[in-house]
Coordinates of C-alpha atoms in Angstrom, one line a residue:
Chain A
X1 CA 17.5 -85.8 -2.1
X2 CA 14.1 -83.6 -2.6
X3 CA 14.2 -80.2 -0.7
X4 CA 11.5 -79.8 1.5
X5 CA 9.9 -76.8 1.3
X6 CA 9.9 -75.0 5.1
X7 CA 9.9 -72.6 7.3
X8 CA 13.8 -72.6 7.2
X9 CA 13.9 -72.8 3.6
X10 CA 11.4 -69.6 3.3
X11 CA 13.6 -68.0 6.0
X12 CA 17.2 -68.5 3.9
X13 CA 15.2 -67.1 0.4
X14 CA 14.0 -63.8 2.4
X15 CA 17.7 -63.6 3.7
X16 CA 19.6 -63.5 0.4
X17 CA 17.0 -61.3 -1.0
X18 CA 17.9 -58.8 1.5
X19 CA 21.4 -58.8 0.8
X20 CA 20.8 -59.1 -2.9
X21 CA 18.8 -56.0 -2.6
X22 CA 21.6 -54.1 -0.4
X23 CA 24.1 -55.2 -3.1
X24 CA 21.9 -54.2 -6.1
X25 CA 21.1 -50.5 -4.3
X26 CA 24.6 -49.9 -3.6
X27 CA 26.8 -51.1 -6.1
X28 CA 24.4 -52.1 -9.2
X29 CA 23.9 -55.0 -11.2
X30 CA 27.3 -54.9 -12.8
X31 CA 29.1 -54.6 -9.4
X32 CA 26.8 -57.2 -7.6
X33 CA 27.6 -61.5 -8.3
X34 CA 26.3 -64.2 -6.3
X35 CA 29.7 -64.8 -4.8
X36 CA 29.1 -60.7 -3.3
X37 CA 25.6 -61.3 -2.2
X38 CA 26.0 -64.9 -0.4
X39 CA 29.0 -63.2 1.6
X40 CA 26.5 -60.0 2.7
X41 CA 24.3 -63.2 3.6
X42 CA 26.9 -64.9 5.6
X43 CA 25.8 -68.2 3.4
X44 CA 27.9 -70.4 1.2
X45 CA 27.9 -69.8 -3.1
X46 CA 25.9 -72.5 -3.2
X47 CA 23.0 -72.1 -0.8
X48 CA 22.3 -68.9 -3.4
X49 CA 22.2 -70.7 -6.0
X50 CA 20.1 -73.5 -4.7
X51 CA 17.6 -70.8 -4.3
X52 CA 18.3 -68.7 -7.6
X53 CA 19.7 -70.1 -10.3
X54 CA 21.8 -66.8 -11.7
X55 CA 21.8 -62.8 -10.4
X56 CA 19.6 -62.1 -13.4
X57 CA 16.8 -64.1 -11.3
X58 CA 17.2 -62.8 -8.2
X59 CA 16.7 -59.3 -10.3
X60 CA 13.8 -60.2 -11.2
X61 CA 12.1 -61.1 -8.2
X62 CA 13.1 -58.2 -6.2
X63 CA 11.7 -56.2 -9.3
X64 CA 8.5 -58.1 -9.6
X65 CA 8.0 -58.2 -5.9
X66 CA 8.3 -54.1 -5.6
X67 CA 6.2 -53.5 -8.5
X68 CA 3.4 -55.5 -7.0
X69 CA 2.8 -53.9 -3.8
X70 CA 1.8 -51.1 -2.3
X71 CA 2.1 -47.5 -3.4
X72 CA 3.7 -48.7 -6.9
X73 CA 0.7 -50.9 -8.2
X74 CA -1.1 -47.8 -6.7
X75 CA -2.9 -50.0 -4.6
X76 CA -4.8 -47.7 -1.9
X77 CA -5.6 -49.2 1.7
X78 CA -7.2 -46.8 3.4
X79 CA -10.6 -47.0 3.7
X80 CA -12.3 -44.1 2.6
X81 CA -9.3 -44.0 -0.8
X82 CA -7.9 -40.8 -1.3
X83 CA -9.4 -39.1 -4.2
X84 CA -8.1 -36.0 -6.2
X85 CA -5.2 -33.5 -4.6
X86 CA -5.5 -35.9 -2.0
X87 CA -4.3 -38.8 -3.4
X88 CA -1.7 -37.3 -5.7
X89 CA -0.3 -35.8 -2.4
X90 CA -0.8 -39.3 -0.8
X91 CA 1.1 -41.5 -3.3
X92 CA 3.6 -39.0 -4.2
X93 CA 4.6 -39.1 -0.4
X94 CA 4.2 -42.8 -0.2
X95 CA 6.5 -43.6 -3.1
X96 CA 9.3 -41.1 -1.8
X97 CA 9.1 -42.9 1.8
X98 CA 9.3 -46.0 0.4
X99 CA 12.3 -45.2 -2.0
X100 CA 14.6 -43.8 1.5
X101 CA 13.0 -46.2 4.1
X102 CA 13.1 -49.6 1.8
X103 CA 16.0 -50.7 0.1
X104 CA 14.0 -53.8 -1.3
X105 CA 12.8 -50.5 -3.3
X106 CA 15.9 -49.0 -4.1
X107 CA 17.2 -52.1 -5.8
X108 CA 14.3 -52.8 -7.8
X109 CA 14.2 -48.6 -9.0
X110 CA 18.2 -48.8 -9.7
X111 CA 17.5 -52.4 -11.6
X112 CA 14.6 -50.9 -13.8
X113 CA 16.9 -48.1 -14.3
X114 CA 19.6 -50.0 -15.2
X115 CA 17.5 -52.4 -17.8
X116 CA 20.1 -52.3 -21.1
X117 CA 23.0 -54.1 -19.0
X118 CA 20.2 -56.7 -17.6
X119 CA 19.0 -59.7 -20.4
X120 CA 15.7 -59.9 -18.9
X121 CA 12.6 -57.5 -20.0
X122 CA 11.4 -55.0 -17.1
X123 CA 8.1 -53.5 -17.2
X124 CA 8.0 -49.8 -18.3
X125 CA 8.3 -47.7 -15.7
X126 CA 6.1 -44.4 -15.2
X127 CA 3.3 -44.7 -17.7
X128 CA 1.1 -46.1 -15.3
X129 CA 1.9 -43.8 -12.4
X130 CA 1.3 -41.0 -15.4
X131 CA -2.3 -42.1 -15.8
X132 CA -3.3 -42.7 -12.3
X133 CA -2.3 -39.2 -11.6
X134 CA -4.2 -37.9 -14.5
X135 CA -6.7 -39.3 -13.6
X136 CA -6.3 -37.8 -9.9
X137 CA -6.9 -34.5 -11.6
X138 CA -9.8 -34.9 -13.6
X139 CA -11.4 -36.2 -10.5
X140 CA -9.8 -32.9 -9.2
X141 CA -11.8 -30.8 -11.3
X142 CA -14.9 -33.0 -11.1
X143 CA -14.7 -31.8 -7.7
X144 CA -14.1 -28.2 -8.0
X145 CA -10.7 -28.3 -6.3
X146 CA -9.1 -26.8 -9.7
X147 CA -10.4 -25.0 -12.2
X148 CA -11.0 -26.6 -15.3
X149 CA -9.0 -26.4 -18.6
X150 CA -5.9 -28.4 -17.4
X151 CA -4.4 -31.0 -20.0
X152 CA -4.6 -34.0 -17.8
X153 CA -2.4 -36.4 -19.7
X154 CA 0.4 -34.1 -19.8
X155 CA 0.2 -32.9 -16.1
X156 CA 0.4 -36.2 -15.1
X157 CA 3.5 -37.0 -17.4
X158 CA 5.4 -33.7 -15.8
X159 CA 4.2 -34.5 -12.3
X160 CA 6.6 -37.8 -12.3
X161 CA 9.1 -36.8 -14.1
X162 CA 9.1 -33.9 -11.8
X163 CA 9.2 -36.7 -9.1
X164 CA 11.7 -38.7 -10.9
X165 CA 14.5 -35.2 -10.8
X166 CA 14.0 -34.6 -7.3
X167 CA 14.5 -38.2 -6.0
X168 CA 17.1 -38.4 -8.3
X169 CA 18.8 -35.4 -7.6
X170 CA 18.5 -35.6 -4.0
X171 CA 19.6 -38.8 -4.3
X172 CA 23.0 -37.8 -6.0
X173 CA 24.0 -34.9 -3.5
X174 CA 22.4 -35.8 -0.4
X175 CA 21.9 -39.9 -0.4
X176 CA 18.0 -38.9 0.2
X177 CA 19.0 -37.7 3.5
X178 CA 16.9 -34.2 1.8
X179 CA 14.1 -35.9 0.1
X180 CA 11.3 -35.2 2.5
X181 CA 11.5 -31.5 2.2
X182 CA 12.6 -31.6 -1.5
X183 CA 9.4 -33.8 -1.7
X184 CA 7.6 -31.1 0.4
X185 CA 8.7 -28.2 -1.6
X186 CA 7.9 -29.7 -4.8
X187 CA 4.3 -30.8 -3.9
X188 CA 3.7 -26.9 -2.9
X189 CA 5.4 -25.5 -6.5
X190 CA 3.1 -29.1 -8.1
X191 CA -0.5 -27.8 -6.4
X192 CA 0.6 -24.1 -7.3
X193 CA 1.0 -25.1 -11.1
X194 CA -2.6 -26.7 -11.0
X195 CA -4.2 -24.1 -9.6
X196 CA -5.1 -25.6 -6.4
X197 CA -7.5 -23.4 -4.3
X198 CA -6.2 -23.3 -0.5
X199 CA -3.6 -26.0 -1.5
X200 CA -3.1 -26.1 2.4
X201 CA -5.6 -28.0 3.4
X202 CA -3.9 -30.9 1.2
X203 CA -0.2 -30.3 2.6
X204 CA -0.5 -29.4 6.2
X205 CA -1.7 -32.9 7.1
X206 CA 2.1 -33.5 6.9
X207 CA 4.4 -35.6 5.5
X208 CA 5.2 -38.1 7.9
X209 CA 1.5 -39.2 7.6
X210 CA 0.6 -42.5 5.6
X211 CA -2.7 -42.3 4.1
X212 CA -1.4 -45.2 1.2
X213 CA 0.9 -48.2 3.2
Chain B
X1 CA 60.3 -46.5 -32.2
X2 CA 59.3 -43.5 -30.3
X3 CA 55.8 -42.0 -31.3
X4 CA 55.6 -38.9 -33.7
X5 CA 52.6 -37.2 -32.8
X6 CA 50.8 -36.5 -36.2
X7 CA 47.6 -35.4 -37.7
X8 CA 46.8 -39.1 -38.2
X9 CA 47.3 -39.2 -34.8
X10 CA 45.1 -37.1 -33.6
X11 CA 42.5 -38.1 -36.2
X12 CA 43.1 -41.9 -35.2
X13 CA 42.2 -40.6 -31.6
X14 CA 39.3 -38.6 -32.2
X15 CA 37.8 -42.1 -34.1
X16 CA 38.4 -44.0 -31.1
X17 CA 36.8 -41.3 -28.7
X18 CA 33.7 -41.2 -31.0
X19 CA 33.4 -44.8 -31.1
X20 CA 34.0 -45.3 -27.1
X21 CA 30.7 -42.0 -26.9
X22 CA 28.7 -44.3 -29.1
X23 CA 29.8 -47.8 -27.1
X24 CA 29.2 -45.3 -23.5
X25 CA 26.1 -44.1 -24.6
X26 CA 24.5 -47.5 -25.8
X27 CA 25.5 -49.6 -23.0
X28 CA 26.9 -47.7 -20.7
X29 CA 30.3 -48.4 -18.8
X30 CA 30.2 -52.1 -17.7
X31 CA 28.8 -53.1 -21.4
X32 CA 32.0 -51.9 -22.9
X33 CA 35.3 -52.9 -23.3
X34 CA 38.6 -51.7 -24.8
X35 CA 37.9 -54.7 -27.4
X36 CA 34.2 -53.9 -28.5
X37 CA 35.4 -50.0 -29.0
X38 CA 38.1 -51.1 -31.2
X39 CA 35.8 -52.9 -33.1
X40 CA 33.2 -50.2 -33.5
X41 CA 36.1 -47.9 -34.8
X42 CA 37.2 -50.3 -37.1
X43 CA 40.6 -49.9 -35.7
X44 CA 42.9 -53.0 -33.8
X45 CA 42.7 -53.2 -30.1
X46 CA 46.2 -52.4 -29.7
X47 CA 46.1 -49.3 -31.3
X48 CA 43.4 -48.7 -29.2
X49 CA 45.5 -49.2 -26.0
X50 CA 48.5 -46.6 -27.8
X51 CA 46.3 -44.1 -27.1
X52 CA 44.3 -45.1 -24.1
X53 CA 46.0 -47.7 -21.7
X54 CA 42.2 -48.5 -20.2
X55 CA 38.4 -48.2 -20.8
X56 CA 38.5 -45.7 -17.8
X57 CA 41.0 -43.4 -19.2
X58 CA 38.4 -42.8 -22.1
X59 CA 35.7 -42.5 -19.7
X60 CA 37.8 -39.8 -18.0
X61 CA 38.4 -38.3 -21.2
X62 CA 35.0 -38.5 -22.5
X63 CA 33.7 -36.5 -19.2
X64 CA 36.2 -33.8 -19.4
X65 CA 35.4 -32.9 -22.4
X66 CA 32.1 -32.5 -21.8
X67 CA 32.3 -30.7 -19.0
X68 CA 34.7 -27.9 -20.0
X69 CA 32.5 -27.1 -22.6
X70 CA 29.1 -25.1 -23.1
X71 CA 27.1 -25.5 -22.1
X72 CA 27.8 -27.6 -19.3
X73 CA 30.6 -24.6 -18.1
X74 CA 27.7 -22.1 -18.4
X75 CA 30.1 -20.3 -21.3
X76 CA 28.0 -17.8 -22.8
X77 CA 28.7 -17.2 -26.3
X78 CA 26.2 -14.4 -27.7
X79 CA 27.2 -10.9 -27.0
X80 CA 25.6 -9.2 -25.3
X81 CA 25.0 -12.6 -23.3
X82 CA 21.7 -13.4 -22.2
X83 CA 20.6 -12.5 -18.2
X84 CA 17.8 -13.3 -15.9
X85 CA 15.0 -15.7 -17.5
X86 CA 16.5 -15.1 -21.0
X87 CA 19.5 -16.6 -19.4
X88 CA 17.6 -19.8 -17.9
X89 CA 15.7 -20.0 -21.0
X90 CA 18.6 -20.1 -23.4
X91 CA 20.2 -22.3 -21.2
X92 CA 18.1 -25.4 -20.4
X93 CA 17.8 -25.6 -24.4
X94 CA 21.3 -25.5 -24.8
X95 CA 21.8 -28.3 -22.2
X96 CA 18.5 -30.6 -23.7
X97 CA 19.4 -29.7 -27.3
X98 CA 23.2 -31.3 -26.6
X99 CA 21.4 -34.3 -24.7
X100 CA 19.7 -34.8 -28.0
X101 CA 21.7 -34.3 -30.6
X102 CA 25.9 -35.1 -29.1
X103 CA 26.7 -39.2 -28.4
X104 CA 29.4 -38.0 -26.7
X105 CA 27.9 -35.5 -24.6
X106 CA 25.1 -38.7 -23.6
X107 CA 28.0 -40.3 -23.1
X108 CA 29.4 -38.1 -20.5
X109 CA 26.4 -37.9 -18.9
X110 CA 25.3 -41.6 -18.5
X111 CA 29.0 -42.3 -17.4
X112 CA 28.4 -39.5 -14.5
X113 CA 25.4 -41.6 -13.8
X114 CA 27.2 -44.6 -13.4
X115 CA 30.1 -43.1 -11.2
X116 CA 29.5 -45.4 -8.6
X117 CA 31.1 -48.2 -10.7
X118 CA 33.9 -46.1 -12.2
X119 CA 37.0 -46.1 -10.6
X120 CA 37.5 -42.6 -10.7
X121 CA 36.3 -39.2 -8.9
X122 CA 34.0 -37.7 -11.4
X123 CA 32.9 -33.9 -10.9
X124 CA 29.6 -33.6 -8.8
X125 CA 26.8 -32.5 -11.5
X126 CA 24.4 -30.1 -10.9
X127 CA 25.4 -28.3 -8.1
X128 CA 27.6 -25.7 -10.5
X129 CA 24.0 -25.2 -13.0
X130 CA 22.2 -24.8 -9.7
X131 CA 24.3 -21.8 -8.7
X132 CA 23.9 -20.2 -12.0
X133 CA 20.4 -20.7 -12.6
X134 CA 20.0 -19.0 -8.3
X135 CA 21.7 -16.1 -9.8
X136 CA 20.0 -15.6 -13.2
X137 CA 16.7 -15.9 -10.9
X138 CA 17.6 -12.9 -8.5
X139 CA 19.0 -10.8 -11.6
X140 CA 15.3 -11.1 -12.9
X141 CA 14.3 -10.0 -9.9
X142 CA 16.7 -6.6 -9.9
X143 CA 15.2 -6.5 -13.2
X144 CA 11.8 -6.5 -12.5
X145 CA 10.9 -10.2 -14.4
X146 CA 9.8 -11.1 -11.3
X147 CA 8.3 -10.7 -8.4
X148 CA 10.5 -10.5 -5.4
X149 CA 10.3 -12.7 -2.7
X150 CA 11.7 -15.8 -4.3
X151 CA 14.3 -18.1 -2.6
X152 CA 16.4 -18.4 -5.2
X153 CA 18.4 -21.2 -4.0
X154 CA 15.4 -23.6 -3.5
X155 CA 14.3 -22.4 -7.0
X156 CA 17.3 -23.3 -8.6
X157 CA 17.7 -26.8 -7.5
X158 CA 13.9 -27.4 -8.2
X159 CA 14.5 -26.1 -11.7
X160 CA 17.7 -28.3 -12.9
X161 CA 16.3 -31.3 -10.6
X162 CA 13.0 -31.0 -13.3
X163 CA 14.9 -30.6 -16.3
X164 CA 16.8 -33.8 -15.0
X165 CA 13.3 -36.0 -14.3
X166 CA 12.4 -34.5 -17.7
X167 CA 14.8 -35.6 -19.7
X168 CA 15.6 -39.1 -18.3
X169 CA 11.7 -39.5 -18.5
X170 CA 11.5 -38.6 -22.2
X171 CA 15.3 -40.7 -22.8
X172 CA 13.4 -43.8 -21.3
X173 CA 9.7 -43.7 -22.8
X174 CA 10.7 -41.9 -26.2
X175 CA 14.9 -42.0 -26.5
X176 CA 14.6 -38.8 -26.0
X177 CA 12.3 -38.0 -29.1
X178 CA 9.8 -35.8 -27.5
X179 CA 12.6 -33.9 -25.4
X180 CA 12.1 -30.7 -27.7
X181 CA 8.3 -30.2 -26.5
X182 CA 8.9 -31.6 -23.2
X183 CA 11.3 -28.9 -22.5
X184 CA 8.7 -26.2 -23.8
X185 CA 6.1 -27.9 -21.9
X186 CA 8.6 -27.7 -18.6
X187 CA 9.8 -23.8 -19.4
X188 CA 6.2 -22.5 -19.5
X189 CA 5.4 -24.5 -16.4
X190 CA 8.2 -23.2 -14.6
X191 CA 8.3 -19.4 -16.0
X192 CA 4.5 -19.6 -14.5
X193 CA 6.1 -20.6 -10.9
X194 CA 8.5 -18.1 -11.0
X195 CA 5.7 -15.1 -11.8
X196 CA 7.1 -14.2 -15.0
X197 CA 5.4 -11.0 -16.2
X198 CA 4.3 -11.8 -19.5
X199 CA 6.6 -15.1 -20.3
X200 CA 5.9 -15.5 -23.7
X201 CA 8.3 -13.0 -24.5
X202 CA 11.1 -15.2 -23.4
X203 CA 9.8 -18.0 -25.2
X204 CA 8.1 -17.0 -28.7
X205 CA 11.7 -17.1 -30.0
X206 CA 11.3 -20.5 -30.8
X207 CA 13.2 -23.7 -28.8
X208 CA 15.1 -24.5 -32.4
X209 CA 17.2 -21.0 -31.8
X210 CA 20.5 -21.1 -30.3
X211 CA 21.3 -18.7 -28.0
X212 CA 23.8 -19.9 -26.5
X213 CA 26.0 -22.6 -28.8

């Protein structure tokens, strides 16, 4: 018999990708197997694999899907885009909501860290964050908001690895419950470092604002 | 038969806790088995299990090790011992320069990493570094380094949350290559935040000293 593609069909795939994603973010790929994810889904063994052939595929997708969207592929939809300190503050704050609100997100960032146990090629994580927020800064002295004489490329290197200590750290000892004020705290010592004048005006919009989705 | 301990022993044991670093390190602790150590060391499985009934025992070992040690204890070696921002200094090339150049120190720390698939209670990192570096910050400050007014508690998580985005950035785009001048890039960066009176005089010394060992 054919499968039909349908509503029901789309409906099944969305819900063993959100248990696939809460096994991946909580126990890794190592701990995770189809048997563990189609029992979070309340689905039979089979159903899960009718829709993805092995875990490695499932990792994929929830990768690939993450990676696509909104703040990673630094997609901006407001309308005007943040530009400069703005938009550093913006998609610094976007990516650290998305990592404690999303756990489609937390999968994908624990898969891509955990890329030598997975037979499948990742894409590289933070170079291209790196160069968008380079980028951010020459626009950022373009416009006068920081004096010039900053080495762009390496800024933008230590802002996310910066970024990529304090998720990781709060992560560790607090389960992200302290990200938004380590994320805070950082983004005040971050605008400091550049030389941001009135660095206020960028902050005290506050953090529970979305200027990316 | 019962078991003479002997210095073939103990050198048998030290082969198969070098090979199990290397076997940690590359593929972390779901990519390696009692049987694929044995084979990096050369050495039968069973003689492998005489001195280590399972993978975890050597993962436990492994960690220990580490952990009692400096610089991970925060042992100061020099006399006098270094204090304040000669203190921090000293110490975040200590740690980065044993990242670099120990397997089973990377060992010890991927395996921490990973302690959510371990079956074992591993030590909570960071939190003990944290402390330390709080305190070196406020003895700077009784020594006039810097400026008072610092909350040294916030600084000190901020500072060993950077050093950890900094050198699991440079392990994953460089295996850990450009760690050396990453770290110099991060000290500066961070002496600067702190309001080091002149900070080059904590770092001239060079990053390929050893001040503390």
């Amino acid at each position: 018999m054919m499968a039909v593609p349908s509503a029901r069909a789309a409906e099944t795939r969305e819900r063993i990708l959100s248990a696939a994603a809460e096994e991946f973010a909580e126990r890794g790929y190592a701990g995770t197997s189809i048997g563990s994810i189609a029992e979070r889904a309340g689905i039979g063994k089979g159903l899960v694999q009718y829709h993805f052939k092995a875990k490695v595929d499932l990792a994929v997708t929830l990768v690939q899907a993450t990676f696509a969207q909104a703040p990673f592929a630094n997609v901006v939809t407001t309308d005007p885009p943040p530009r400069g300190i703005a938009a550093i503050v913006a998609s610094i704050r976007a990516v650290s909501r998305a990592f404690r609100d999303t756990v489609r997100v937390r999968a994908a960032v624990r898969l891509v860290r955990e890329y030598d146990i997975i037979p499948v090629v990742f894409p590289t994580p933070y170079v291209g964050w790196m160069a968008v927020m380079a980028q951010c800064l020459r626009d950022a002295t373009d416009d006068g908001d920081i004096p010039p004489g900053l080495d762009f490329e390496t800024e933008g290197w230590h802002l996310v690895a910066t970024f990529t200590g304090v998720q990781e750290t709060s992560h560790r000892l607090t389960q992200r419950q302290d990200l938004p004020e380590r994320i805070e705290e950082m983004l005040q010592r971050q605008l400091r470092l550049f030389g941001v004048v009135d660095p206020e005006r960028f902050l005290r919009q506050g953090s529970n604002q979305a200027p990316i989705s």
